[in-house]
Amino acid sequence: QGRLVESGGGLVQPGGSLRLSCAAAGFTLDYYAISWFRQVPGKPREGVSCLSSSGNAVYFADSVKGRATMSKDHAKNAVILQMNSLNTEDTGIYYCATQYRGSATESCLDGKGYDFWGQGTQVTVSR
């Protein structure tokens, strides 16, 4: 049974950076699109970014566009989300999810049709 494990969360000061990792176990990410979502208690889950299964396309939500990058670490069977210029609105639990043969378009942020979800990692942006 495949699973995803997120890591890299923690406390970050405003203006700082974070590097989140989503590692897959039990299956290879080669044929899967990977997306990041975040959620704050009491608010709807928000799609953050998507990397297509081909690895050639990335889509970012407007809230992080220009501040975030996604990349694959093939050696570790993982995907990295790098975010800079963090602000308090970036606080939340960050989840990664995979979609077989998925693309990186606006619809990838709706969270529908994903095969695996991780348990999440907490990111807190505060002084």
PDB file of C-alpha atoms in Angstrom:
ATOM      1  CA  GLN A   1       0.000   0.000   0.000  1.00  0.00           C
ATOM      2  CA  GLY A   2       1.442   3.331  -1.023  1.00  0.00           C
ATOM      3  CA  ARG A   3       1.781   6.240   1.320  1.00  0.00           C
ATOM      4  CA  LEU A   4       3.097   9.776   1.381  1.00  0.00           C
ATOM      5  CA  VAL A   5       5.095  11.385   4.158  1.00  0.00           C
ATOM      6  CA  GLU A   6       5.503  15.141   4.444  1.00  0.00           C
ATOM      7  CA  SER A   7       8.363  16.768   6.324  1.00  0.00           C
ATOM      8  CA  GLY A   8      10.007  20.148   6.732  1.00  0.00           C
ATOM      9  CA  GLY A   9       7.315  22.064   8.564  1.00  0.00           C
ATOM     10  CA  GLY A  10       7.903  24.164  11.638  1.00  0.00           C
ATOM     11  CA  LEU A  11       7.987  27.719  12.929  1.00  0.00           C
ATOM     12  CA  VAL A  12       9.180  30.342  10.464  1.00  0.00           C
ATOM     13  CA  GLN A  13       9.445  34.091  10.864  1.00  0.00           C
ATOM     14  CA  PRO A  14       7.633  36.382   8.423  1.00  0.00           C
ATOM     15  CA  GLY A  15       9.818  36.945   5.413  1.00  0.00           C
ATOM     16  CA  GLY A  16      11.522  33.607   5.869  1.00  0.00           C
ATOM     17  CA  SER A  17      11.553  30.476   3.744  1.00  0.00           C
ATOM     18  CA  LEU A  18      10.517  26.876   4.045  1.00  0.00           C
ATOM     19  CA  ARG A  19      11.317  23.696   2.206  1.00  0.00           C
ATOM     20  CA  LEU A  20       8.739  20.958   2.413  1.00  0.00           C
ATOM     21  CA  SER A  21       9.327  17.426   1.230  1.00  0.00           C
ATOM     22  CA  CYS A  22       6.754  14.858   0.176  1.00  0.00           C
ATOM     23  CA  ALA A  23       8.282  11.383   0.013  1.00  0.00           C
ATOM     24  CA  ALA A  24       6.485   8.400  -1.454  1.00  0.00           C
ATOM     25  CA  ALA A  25       6.783   4.881  -0.095  1.00  0.00           C
ATOM     26  CA  GLY A  26       5.508   1.777  -1.796  1.00  0.00           C
ATOM     27  CA  PHE A  27       5.228   3.282  -5.254  1.00  0.00           C
ATOM     28  CA  THR A  28       7.192   5.486  -7.613  1.00  0.00           C
ATOM     29  CA  LEU A  29       6.228   9.081  -8.238  1.00  0.00           C
ATOM     30  CA  ASP A  30       7.311   8.853 -11.867  1.00  0.00           C
ATOM     31  CA  TYR A  31       3.746   8.534 -13.188  1.00  0.00           C
ATOM     32  CA  TYR A  32       1.986  10.732 -10.697  1.00  0.00           C
ATOM     33  CA  ALA A  33       1.188  14.378 -10.509  1.00  0.00           C
ATOM     34  CA  ILE A  34       1.876  15.755  -7.061  1.00  0.00           C
ATOM     35  CA  SER A  35       0.045  18.629  -5.461  1.00  0.00           C
ATOM     36  CA  TRP A  36       0.287  20.554  -2.239  1.00  0.00           C
ATOM     37  CA  PHE A  37      -2.677  21.737  -0.225  1.00  0.00           C
ATOM     38  CA  ARG A  38      -2.953  23.583   3.052  1.00  0.00           C
ATOM     39  CA  GLN A  39      -5.637  24.008   5.626  1.00  0.00           C
ATOM     40  CA  VAL A  40      -6.268  26.193   8.612  1.00  0.00           C
ATOM     41  CA  PRO A  41      -8.856  25.052  11.186  1.00  0.00           C
ATOM     42  CA  GLY A  42     -12.216  26.530  10.365  1.00  0.00           C
ATOM     43  CA  LYS A  43     -11.319  27.353   6.774  1.00  0.00           C
ATOM     44  CA  PRO A  44     -11.651  25.366   3.552  1.00  0.00           C
ATOM     45  CA  ARG A  45      -8.678  23.450   2.254  1.00  0.00           C
ATOM     46  CA  GLU A  46      -6.683  25.512  -0.236  1.00  0.00           C
ATOM     47  CA  GLY A  47      -4.758  24.180  -3.206  1.00  0.00           C
ATOM     48  CA  VAL A  48      -1.231  25.575  -3.289  1.00  0.00           C
ATOM     49  CA  SER A  49       0.630  24.049  -6.211  1.00  0.00           C
ATOM     50  CA  CYS A  50       0.730  21.137  -8.636  1.00  0.00           C
ATOM     51  CA  LEU A  51       3.505  19.394 -10.540  1.00  0.00           C
ATOM     52  CA  SER A  52       2.397  17.366 -13.542  1.00  0.00           C
ATOM     53  CA  SER A  53       3.178  13.663 -13.852  1.00  0.00           C
ATOM     54  CA  SER A  54       5.594  14.466 -16.672  1.00  0.00           C
ATOM     55  CA  GLY A  55       7.383  16.911 -14.422  1.00  0.00           C
ATOM     56  CA  ASN A  56       7.306  19.506 -17.168  1.00  0.00           C
ATOM     57  CA  ALA A  57       4.489  21.694 -15.921  1.00  0.00           C
ATOM     58  CA  VAL A  58       3.775  23.405 -12.637  1.00  0.00           C
ATOM     59  CA  TYR A  59       0.731  25.368 -11.534  1.00  0.00           C
ATOM     60  CA  PHE A  60       0.611  27.699  -8.553  1.00  0.00           C
ATOM     61  CA  ALA A  61      -2.248  29.316  -6.724  1.00  0.00           C
ATOM     62  CA  ASP A  62      -2.289  33.101  -6.964  1.00  0.00           C
ATOM     63  CA  SER A  63      -1.567  33.289  -3.243  1.00  0.00           C
ATOM     64  CA  VAL A  64       1.913  31.775  -3.700  1.00  0.00           C
ATOM     65  CA  LYS A  65       2.715  32.597  -7.311  1.00  0.00           C
ATOM     66  CA  GLY A  66       6.148  34.160  -7.617  1.00  0.00           C
ATOM     67  CA  ARG A  67       7.166  32.896  -4.164  1.00  0.00           C
ATOM     68  CA  ALA A  68       7.103  29.140  -4.649  1.00  0.00           C
ATOM     69  CA  THR A  69       8.831  26.468  -6.692  1.00  0.00           C
ATOM     70  CA  MET A  70       8.263  22.727  -7.003  1.00  0.00           C
ATOM     71  CA  SER A  71      10.739  20.095  -8.059  1.00  0.00           C
ATOM     72  CA  LYS A  72      11.211  16.355  -8.060  1.00  0.00           C
ATOM     73  CA  ASP A  73      14.010  14.579  -6.263  1.00  0.00           C
ATOM     74  CA  HIS A  74      14.100  11.346  -8.246  1.00  0.00           C
ATOM     75  CA  ALA A  75      16.801   9.819  -6.078  1.00  0.00           C
ATOM     76  CA  LYS A  76      14.611  10.157  -2.989  1.00  0.00           C
ATOM     77  CA  ASN A  77      11.302   9.531  -4.762  1.00  0.00           C
ATOM     78  CA  ALA A  78      10.113  12.827  -3.364  1.00  0.00           C
ATOM     79  CA  VAL A  79       8.824  16.227  -4.357  1.00  0.00           C
ATOM     80  CA  ILE A  80      10.019  19.486  -2.863  1.00  0.00           C
ATOM     81  CA  LEU A  81       7.999  22.632  -2.296  1.00  0.00           C
ATOM     82  CA  GLN A  82      10.141  25.695  -1.690  1.00  0.00           C
ATOM     83  CA  MET A  83       8.394  28.855  -0.526  1.00  0.00           C
ATOM     84  CA  ASN A  84       9.953  32.239   0.136  1.00  0.00           C
ATOM     85  CA  SER A  85       8.800  35.558   1.558  1.00  0.00           C
ATOM     86  CA  LEU A  86       6.443  33.810   3.928  1.00  0.00           C
ATOM     87  CA  ASN A  87       3.677  35.693   5.662  1.00  0.00           C
ATOM     88  CA  THR A  88       1.203  34.793   8.372  1.00  0.00           C
ATOM     89  CA  GLU A  89      -1.378  33.743   5.804  1.00  0.00           C
ATOM     90  CA  ASP A  90       0.922  30.877   4.814  1.00  0.00           C
ATOM     91  CA  THR A  91       0.297  29.273   8.196  1.00  0.00           C
ATOM     92  CA  GLY A  92      -1.497  25.939   8.060  1.00  0.00           C
ATOM     93  CA  ILE A  93      -1.154  22.204   7.802  1.00  0.00           C
ATOM     94  CA  TYR A  94       0.415  21.343   4.466  1.00  0.00           C
ATOM     95  CA  TYR A  95      -0.600  18.128   2.750  1.00  0.00           C
ATOM     96  CA  CYS A  96       0.717  16.516  -0.396  1.00  0.00           C
ATOM     97  CA  ALA A  97      -1.359  14.310  -2.628  1.00  0.00           C
ATOM     98  CA  THR A  98      -0.811  12.328  -5.821  1.00  0.00           C
ATOM     99  CA  GLN A  99      -2.889  11.839  -8.932  1.00  0.00           C
ATOM    100  CA  TYR A 100      -2.022   9.147 -11.488  1.00  0.00           C
ATOM    101  CA  ARG A 101      -1.099  10.731 -14.822  1.00  0.00           C
ATOM    102  CA  GLY A 102      -2.327  14.060 -13.535  1.00  0.00           C
ATOM    103  CA  SER A 103      -1.749  17.435 -15.130  1.00  0.00           C
ATOM    104  CA  ALA A 104      -0.849  20.828 -13.735  1.00  0.00           C
ATOM    105  CA  THR A 105      -3.810  23.036 -14.542  1.00  0.00           C
ATOM    106  CA  GLU A 106      -6.176  25.116 -12.455  1.00  0.00           C
ATOM    107  CA  SER A 107      -8.386  22.100 -11.742  1.00  0.00           C
ATOM    108  CA  CYS A 108      -5.530  20.328  -9.973  1.00  0.00           C
ATOM    109  CA  LEU A 109      -6.060  22.675  -7.035  1.00  0.00           C
ATOM    110  CA  ASP A 110      -9.592  21.445  -6.326  1.00  0.00           C
ATOM    111  CA  GLY A 111      -8.371  18.332  -4.531  1.00  0.00           C
ATOM    112  CA  LYS A 112     -10.595  15.948  -6.473  1.00  0.00           C
ATOM    113  CA  GLY A 113      -9.476  12.608  -7.888  1.00  0.00           C
ATOM    114  CA  TYR A 114      -6.320  12.164  -5.835  1.00  0.00           C
ATOM    115  CA  ASP A 115      -5.059   8.677  -5.043  1.00  0.00           C
ATOM    116  CA  PHE A 116      -2.901   9.163  -1.966  1.00  0.00           C
ATOM    117  CA  TRP A 117      -2.744  11.832   0.712  1.00  0.00           C
ATOM    118  CA  GLY A 118      -0.105  12.428   3.318  1.00  0.00           C
ATOM    119  CA  GLN A 119      -0.740  13.065   7.006  1.00  0.00           C
ATOM    120  CA  GLY A 120       0.335  16.694   6.797  1.00  0.00           C
ATOM    121  CA  THR A 121       3.029  18.863   8.310  1.00  0.00           C
ATOM    122  CA  GLN A 122       2.368  22.002  10.336  1.00  0.00           C
ATOM    123  CA  VAL A 123       3.782  25.308   9.156  1.00  0.00           C
ATOM    124  CA  THR A 124       3.483  28.314  11.429  1.00  0.00           C
ATOM    125  CA  VAL A 125       4.594  31.750  10.287  1.00  0.00           C
ATOM    126  CA  SER A 126       4.958  34.002  13.308  1.00  0.00           C
ATOM    127  CA  ARG A 127       7.420  36.275  15.103  1.00  0.00           C
TER     128      ARG A 127
END
